[in-house]
XYZ file of C-alpha atoms in Angstrom:
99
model
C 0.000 0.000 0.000
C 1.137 3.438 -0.816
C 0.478 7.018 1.108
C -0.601 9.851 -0.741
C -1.933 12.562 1.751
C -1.525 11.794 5.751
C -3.760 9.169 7.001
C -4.857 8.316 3.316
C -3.683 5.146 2.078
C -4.658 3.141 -1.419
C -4.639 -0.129 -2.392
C -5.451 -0.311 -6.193
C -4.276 1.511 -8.869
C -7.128 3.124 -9.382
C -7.809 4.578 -6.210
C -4.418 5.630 -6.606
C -4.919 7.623 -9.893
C -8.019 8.610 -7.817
C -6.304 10.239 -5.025
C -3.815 11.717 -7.660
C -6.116 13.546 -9.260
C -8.160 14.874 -6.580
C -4.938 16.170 -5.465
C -3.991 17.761 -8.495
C -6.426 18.775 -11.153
C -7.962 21.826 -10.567
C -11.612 22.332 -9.851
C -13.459 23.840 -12.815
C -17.085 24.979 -12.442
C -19.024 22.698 -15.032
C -20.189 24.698 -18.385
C -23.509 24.290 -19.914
C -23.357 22.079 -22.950
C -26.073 24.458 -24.565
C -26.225 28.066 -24.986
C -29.511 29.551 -22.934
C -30.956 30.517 -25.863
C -30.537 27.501 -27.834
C -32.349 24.958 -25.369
C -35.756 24.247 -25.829
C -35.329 24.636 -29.726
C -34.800 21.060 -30.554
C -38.437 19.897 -29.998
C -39.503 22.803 -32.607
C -36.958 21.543 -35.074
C -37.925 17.753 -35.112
C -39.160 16.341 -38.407
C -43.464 17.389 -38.630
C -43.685 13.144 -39.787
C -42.173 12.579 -35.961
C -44.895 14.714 -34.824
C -47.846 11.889 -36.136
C -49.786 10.288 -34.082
C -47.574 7.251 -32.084
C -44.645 9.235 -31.605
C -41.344 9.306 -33.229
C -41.020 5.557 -32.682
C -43.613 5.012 -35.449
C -41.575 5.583 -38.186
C -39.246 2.389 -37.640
C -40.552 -0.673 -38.548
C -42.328 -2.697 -36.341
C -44.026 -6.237 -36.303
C -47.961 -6.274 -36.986
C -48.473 -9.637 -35.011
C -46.387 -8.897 -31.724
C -45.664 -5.109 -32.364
C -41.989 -5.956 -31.796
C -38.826 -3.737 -32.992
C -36.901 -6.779 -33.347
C -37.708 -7.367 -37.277
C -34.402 -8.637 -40.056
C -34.373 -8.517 -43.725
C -31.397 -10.174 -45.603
C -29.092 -7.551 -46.862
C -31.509 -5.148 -45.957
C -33.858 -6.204 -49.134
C -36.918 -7.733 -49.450
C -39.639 -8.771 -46.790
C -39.038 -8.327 -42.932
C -38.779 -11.542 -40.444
C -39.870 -10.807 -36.633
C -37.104 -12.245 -34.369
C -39.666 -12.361 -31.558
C -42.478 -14.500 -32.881
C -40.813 -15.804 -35.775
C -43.474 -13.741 -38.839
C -42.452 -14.050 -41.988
C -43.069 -12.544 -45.190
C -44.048 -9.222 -43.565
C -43.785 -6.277 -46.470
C -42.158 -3.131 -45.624
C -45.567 -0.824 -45.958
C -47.159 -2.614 -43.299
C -43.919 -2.759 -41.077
C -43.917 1.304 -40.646
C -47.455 1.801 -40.431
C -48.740 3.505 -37.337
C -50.247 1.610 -34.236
């Protein structure tokens, strides 16, 4: 075990590199990732077609049957397979219509 600060001892590296740099980085008051002016914009921005009725989640393709996300397609072409309760054969128009 090593000592860093009196009465502070470590065991790990980690708690090491811990101690290390509570000792020497200096403490910076957080910034705001977002301007004031900017937040609150993003919602007025989104797509109108996320807007529809079912949410934004409605516009990936879902299963009819089981309404599962979990649908494949072979190099992406073709008709959709549902992981979850094994559908086949399901065509892409019905995959992204709304609940």
């Amino acid at each position: 075990m090593s000592q860093l600060r009196k009465g502070e001892t470590v065991s790990t590296f980690s708690e090491m590199a811990e101690a290390w740099m509570r000792e020497n980085m200096p403490m910076t008051e957080p910034q705001q990732a977002a301007p004031e002016d900017a937040k609150g914009s993003i919602a007025q921005d989104s797509p109108a077609k996320w807007r529809i009725r079912g949410g934004w989640t409605s516009i990936f393709p879902h299963c009819p049957y089981c309404a599962s996300y979990a649908l494949y397609r072979e190099n992406n072409i073709g008709d959709y397979e549902c992981l979850t309760c094994r559908r086949t054969g399901i065509e892409e128009s019905t995959a992204r219509q709304v609940m």
